[in-house]
Rosetta silent file (secondary structure, phi, psi, omega in degrees, C-alpha in Angstrom):
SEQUENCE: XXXXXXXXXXXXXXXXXXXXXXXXXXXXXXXXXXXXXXXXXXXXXXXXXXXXXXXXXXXXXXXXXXXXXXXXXXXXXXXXXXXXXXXXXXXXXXXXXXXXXXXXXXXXXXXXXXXXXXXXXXXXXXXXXXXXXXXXXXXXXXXXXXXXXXXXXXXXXXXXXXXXXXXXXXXXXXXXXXXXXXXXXX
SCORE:     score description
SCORE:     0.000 S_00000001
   1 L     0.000  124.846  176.299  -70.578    4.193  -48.839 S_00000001
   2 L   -82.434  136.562 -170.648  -67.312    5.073  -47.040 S_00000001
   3 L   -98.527  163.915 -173.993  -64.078    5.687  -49.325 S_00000001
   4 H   -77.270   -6.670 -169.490  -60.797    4.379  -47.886 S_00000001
   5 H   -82.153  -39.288 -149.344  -59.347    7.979  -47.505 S_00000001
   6 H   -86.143  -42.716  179.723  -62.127    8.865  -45.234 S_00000001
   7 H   -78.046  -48.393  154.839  -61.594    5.105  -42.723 S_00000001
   8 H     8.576  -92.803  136.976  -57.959    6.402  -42.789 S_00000001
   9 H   -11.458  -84.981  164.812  -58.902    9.185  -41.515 S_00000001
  10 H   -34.495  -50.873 -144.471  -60.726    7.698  -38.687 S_00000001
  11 H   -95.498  -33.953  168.965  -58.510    5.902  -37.711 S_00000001
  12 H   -55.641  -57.680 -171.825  -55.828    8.603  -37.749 S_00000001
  13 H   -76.714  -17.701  162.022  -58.093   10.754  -35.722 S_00000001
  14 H   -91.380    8.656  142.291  -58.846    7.808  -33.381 S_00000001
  15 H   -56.125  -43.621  179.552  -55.212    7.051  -32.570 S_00000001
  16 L   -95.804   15.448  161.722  -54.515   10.932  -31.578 S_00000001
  17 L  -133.091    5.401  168.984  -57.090   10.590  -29.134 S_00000001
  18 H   -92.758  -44.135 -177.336  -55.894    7.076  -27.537 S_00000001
  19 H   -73.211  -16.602  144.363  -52.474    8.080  -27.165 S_00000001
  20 H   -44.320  -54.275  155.292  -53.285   10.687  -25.151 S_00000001
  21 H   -62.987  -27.086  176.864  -55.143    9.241  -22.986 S_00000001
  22 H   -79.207  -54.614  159.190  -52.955    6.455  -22.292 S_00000001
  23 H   -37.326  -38.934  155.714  -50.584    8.803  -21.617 S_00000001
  24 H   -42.352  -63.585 -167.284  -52.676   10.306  -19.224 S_00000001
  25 H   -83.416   -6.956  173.361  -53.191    7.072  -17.430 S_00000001
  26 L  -102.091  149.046 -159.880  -49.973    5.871  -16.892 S_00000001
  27 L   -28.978  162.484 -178.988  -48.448    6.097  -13.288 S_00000001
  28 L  -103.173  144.834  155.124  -46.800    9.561  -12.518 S_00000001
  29 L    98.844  -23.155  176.721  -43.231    9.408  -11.727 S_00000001
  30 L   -93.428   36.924 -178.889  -42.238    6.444  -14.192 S_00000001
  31 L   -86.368  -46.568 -171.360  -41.538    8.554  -17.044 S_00000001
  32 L   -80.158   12.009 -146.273  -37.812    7.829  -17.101 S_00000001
  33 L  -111.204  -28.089 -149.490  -38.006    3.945  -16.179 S_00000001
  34 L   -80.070   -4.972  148.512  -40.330    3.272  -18.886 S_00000001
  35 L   -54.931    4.152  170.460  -37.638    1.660  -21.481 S_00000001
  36 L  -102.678  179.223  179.866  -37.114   -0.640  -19.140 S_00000001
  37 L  -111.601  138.579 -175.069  -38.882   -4.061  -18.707 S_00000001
  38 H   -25.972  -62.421 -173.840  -41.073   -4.382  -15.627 S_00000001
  39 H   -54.702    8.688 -174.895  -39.599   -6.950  -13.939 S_00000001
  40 H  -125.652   13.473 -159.293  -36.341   -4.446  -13.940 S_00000001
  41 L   -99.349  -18.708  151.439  -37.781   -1.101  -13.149 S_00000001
  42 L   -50.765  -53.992 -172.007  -36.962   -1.858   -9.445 S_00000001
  43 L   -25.490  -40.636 -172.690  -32.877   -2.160   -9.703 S_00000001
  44 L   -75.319 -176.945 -155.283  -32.187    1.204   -8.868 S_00000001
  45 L  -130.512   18.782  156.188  -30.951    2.003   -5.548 S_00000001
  46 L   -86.753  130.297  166.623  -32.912    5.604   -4.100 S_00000001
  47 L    71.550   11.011 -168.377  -33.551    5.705   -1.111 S_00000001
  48 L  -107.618  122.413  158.909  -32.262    2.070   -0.437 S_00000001
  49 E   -61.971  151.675 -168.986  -29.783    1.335    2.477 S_00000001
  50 E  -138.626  112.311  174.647  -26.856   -0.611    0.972 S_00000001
  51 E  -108.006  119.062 -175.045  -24.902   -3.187    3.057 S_00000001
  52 E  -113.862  102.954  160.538  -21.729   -4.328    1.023 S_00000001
  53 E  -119.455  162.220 -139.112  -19.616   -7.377    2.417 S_00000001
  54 E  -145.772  156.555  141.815  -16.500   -8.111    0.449 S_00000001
  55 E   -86.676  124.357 -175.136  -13.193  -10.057    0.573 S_00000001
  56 E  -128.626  145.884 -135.803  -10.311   -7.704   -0.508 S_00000001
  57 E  -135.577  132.037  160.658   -7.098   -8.921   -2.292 S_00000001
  58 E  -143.989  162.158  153.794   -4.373   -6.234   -2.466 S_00000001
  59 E  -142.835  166.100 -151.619   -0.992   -5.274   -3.000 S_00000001
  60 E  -133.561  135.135  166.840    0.934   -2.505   -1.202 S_00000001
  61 E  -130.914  129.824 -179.129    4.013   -0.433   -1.342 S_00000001
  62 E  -129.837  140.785  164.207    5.107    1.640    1.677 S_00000001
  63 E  -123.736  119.029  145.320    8.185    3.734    1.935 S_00000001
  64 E   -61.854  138.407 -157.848    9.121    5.097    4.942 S_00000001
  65 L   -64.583  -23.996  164.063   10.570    8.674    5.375 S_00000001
  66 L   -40.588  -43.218 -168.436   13.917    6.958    6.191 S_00000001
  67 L    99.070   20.484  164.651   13.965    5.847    2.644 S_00000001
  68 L  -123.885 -169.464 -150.717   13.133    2.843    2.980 S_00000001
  69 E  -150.875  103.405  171.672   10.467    1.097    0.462 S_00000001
  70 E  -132.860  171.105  172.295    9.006   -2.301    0.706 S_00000001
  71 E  -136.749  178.127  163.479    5.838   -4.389   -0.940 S_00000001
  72 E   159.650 -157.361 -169.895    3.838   -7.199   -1.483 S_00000001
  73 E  -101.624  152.784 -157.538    0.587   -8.604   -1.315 S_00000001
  74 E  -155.985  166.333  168.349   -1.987   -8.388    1.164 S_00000001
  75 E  -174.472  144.109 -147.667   -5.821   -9.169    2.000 S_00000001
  76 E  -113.124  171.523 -165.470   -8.383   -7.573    3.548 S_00000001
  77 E  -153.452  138.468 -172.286  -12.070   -8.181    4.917 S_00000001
  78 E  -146.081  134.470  176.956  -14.488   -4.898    4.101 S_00000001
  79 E  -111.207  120.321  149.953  -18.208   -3.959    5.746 S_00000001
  80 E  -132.987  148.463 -154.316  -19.594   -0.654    3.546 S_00000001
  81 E  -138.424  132.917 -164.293  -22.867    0.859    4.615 S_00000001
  82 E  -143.609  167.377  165.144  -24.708    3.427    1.927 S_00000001
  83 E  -162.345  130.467 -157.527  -27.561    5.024    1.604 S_00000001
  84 E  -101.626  142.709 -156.026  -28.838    5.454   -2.145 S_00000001
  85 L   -92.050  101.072  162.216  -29.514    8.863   -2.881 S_00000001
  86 L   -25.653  112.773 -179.682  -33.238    9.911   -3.612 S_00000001
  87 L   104.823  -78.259 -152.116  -33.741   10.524   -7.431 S_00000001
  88 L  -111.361  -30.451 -166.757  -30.214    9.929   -9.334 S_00000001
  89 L    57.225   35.075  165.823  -29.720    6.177   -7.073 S_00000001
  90 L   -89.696 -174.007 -157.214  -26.018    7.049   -6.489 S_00000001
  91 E  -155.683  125.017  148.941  -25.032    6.413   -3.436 S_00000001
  92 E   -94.322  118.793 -138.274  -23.122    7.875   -0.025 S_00000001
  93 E  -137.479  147.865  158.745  -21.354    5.192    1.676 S_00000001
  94 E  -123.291  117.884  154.235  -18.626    4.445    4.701 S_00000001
  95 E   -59.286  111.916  164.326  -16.375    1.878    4.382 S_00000001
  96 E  -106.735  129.291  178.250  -14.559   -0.098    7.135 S_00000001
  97 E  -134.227  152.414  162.586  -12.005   -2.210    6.303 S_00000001
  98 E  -134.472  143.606  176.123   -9.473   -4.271    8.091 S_00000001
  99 E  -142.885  148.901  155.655   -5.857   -6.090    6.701 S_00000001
 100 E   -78.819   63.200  169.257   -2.837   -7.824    6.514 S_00000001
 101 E   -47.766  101.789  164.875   -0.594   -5.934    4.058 S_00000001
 102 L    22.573   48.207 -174.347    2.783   -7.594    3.436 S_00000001
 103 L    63.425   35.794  175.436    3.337   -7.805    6.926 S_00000001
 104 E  -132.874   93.362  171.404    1.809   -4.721    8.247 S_00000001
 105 E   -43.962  123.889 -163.434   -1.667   -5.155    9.919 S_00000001
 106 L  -151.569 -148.726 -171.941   -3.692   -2.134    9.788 S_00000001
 107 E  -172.618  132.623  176.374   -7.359   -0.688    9.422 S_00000001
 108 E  -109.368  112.308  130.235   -9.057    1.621    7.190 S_00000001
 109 E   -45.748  152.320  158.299  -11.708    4.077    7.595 S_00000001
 110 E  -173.554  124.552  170.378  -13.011    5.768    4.400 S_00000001
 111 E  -118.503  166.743  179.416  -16.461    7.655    3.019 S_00000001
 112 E   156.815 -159.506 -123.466  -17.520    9.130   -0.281 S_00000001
 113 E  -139.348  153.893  179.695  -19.527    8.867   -3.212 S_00000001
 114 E  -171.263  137.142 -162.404  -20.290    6.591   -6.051 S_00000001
 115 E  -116.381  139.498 -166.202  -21.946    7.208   -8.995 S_00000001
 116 L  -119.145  136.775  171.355  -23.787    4.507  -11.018 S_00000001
 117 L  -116.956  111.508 -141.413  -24.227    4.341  -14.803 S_00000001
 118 L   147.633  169.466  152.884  -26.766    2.544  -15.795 S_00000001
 119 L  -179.231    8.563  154.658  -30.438    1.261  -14.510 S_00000001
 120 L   -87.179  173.259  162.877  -30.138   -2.197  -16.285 S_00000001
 121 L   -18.464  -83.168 -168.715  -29.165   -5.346  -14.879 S_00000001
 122 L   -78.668  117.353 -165.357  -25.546   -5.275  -15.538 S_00000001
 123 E  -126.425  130.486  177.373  -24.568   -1.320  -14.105 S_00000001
 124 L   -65.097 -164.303  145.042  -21.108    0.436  -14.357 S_00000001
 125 L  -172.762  160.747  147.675  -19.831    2.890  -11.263 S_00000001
 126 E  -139.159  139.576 -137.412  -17.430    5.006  -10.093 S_00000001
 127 E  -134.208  132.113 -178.412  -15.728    5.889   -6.320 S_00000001
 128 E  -137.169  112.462  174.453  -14.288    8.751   -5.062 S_00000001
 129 E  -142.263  143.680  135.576  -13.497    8.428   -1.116 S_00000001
 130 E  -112.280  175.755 -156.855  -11.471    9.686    1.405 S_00000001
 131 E  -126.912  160.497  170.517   -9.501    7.374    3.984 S_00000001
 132 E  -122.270  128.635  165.598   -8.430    7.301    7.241 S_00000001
 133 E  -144.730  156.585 -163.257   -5.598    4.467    8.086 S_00000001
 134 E  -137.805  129.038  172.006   -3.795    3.056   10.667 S_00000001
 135 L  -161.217   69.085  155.473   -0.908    0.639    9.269 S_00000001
 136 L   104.597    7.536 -154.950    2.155    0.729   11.509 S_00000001
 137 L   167.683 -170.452  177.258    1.104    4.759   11.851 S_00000001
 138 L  -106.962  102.791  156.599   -1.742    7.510   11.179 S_00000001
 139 E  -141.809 -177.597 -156.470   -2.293    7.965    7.795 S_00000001
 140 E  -155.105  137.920 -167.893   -4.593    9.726    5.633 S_00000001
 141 E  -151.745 -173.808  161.959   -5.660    9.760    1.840 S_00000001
 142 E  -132.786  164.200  171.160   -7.662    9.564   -1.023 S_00000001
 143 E  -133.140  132.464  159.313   -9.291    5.954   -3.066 S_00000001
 144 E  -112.875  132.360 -162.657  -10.732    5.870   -6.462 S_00000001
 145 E  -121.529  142.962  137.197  -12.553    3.066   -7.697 S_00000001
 146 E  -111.502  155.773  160.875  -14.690    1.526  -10.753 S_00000001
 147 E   166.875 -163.426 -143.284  -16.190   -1.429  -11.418 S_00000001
 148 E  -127.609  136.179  161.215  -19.494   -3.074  -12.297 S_00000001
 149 E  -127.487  151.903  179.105  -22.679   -4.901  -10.443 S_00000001
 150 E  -121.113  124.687  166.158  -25.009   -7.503  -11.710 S_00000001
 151 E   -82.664  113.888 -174.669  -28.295   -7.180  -10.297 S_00000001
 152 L  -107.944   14.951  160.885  -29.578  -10.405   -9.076 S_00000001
 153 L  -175.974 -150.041 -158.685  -33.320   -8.632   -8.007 S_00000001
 154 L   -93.564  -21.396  173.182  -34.334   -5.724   -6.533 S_00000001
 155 L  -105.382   22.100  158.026  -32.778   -6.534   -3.126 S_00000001
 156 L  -166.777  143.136  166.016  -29.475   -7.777   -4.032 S_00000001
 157 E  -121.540  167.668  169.054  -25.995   -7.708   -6.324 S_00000001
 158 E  -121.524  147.805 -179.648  -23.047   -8.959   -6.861 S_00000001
 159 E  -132.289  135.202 -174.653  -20.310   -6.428   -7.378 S_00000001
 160 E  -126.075  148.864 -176.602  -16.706   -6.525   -8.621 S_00000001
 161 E  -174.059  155.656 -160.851  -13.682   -3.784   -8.401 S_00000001
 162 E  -107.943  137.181  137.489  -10.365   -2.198   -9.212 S_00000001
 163 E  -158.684 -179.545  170.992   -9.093    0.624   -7.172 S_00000001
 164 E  -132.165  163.717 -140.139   -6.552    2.533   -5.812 S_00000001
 165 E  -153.888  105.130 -176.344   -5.491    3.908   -2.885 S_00000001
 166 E  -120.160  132.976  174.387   -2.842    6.559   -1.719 S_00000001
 167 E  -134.222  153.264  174.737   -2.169    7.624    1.515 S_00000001
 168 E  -140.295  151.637  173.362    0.424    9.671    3.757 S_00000001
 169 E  -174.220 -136.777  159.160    1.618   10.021    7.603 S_00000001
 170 L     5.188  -82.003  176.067    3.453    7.708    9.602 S_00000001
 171 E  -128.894  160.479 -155.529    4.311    6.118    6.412 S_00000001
 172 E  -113.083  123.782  178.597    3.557    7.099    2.719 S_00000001
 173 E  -113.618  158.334 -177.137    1.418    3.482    0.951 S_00000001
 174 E  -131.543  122.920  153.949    0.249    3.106   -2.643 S_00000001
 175 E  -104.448  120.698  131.507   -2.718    0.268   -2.507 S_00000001
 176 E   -62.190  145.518  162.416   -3.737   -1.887   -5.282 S_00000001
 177 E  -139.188  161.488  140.495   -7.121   -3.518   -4.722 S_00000001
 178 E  -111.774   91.130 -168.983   -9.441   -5.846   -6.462 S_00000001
 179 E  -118.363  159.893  176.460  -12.899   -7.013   -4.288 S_00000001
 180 E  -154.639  121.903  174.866  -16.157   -8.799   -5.260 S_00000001
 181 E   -88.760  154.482  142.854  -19.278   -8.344   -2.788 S_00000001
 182 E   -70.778  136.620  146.737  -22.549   -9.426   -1.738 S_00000001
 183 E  -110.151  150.129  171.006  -24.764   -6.234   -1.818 S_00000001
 184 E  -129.336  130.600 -161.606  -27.880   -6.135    0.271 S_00000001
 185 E  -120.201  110.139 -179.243  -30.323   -3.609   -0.124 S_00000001
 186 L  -135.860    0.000    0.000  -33.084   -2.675    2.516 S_00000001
């Protein structure tokens, strides 16, 4: 007749030989994903091309070297092209954008980095780029950005975001911005 200390036991000693094995057996490489729930263990974005297209709502202040200084409000149309980063699923990206800034038409180049915090649906970020712009002149800068994406699968978000944007040449501009994207992922 078996005492209860002794099926205890057993059971103690058969537990410290399943989770091992089970450890064993699950996939290599999913050790950091596995707090997440399956259907979500896609979302990140290594090794994923990133096509972002956006409407962009700004306002602008340019002073000229003259001394003189105007604003207003402006809006923009933006294509960015990534490529998610093997591993961390940050991302290196070029931006094109072109606008109509308080009556100065112009164009932006700009590339850099964004970092994502996050690996659930709803994921933070932050943008560090520099720009190239042509608005009445040559000018040249830096943009920093945050904001947020909601993951609607593994092959697309929606993304929303504040930044700013300083540049000098020609003429010296201060950009506000606010945009909200499609992302496409491929």
């Amino acid at each position: 007749m078996t005492t209860a200390p002794s099926r205890v036991g057993g059971l103690l000693l058969a537990l410290l030989l399943l989770v091992p094995l089970g450890a064993a057996a699950a996939p290599a490489g999913q050790g950091s994903a596995r707090y997440l729930d399956p259907p979500l263990r896609g979302l990140d974005h290594a090794g994923r091309t990133v096509l972002e297209v956006a409407p962009v709502f700004l306002y602008a202040m340019r002073s000229v070297l003259r001394g003189q200084a105007e604003d207003g409000p402006g809006i923009g149309l933006e294509l960015r092209l990534a490529r998610g980063l093997e591993g961390s699923g940050d991302e290196v990206g070029l931006r094109l954008r072109g606008s109509y800034l308080a009556a100065w038409p112009g164009v932006m180049l700009s590339g850099g980095y964004r970092t994502y915090f996050g690996r659930e649906r709803w994921k933070t970020f932050l943008e560090i780029e520099l720009a190239l712009a042509y608005h009445g002149g040559p000018q040249a800068g830096l943009r920093a950005a945050g904001g947020m994406i909601y993951e609607l699968g593994p092959d697309a978000g929606l993304v929303l975001e504040l930044g700013a944007l300083g540049t000098a040449g020609a003429a010296m501009f201060g950009w506000a911005e606010a945009r909200a994207a499609l992302q496409l992922r491929f």
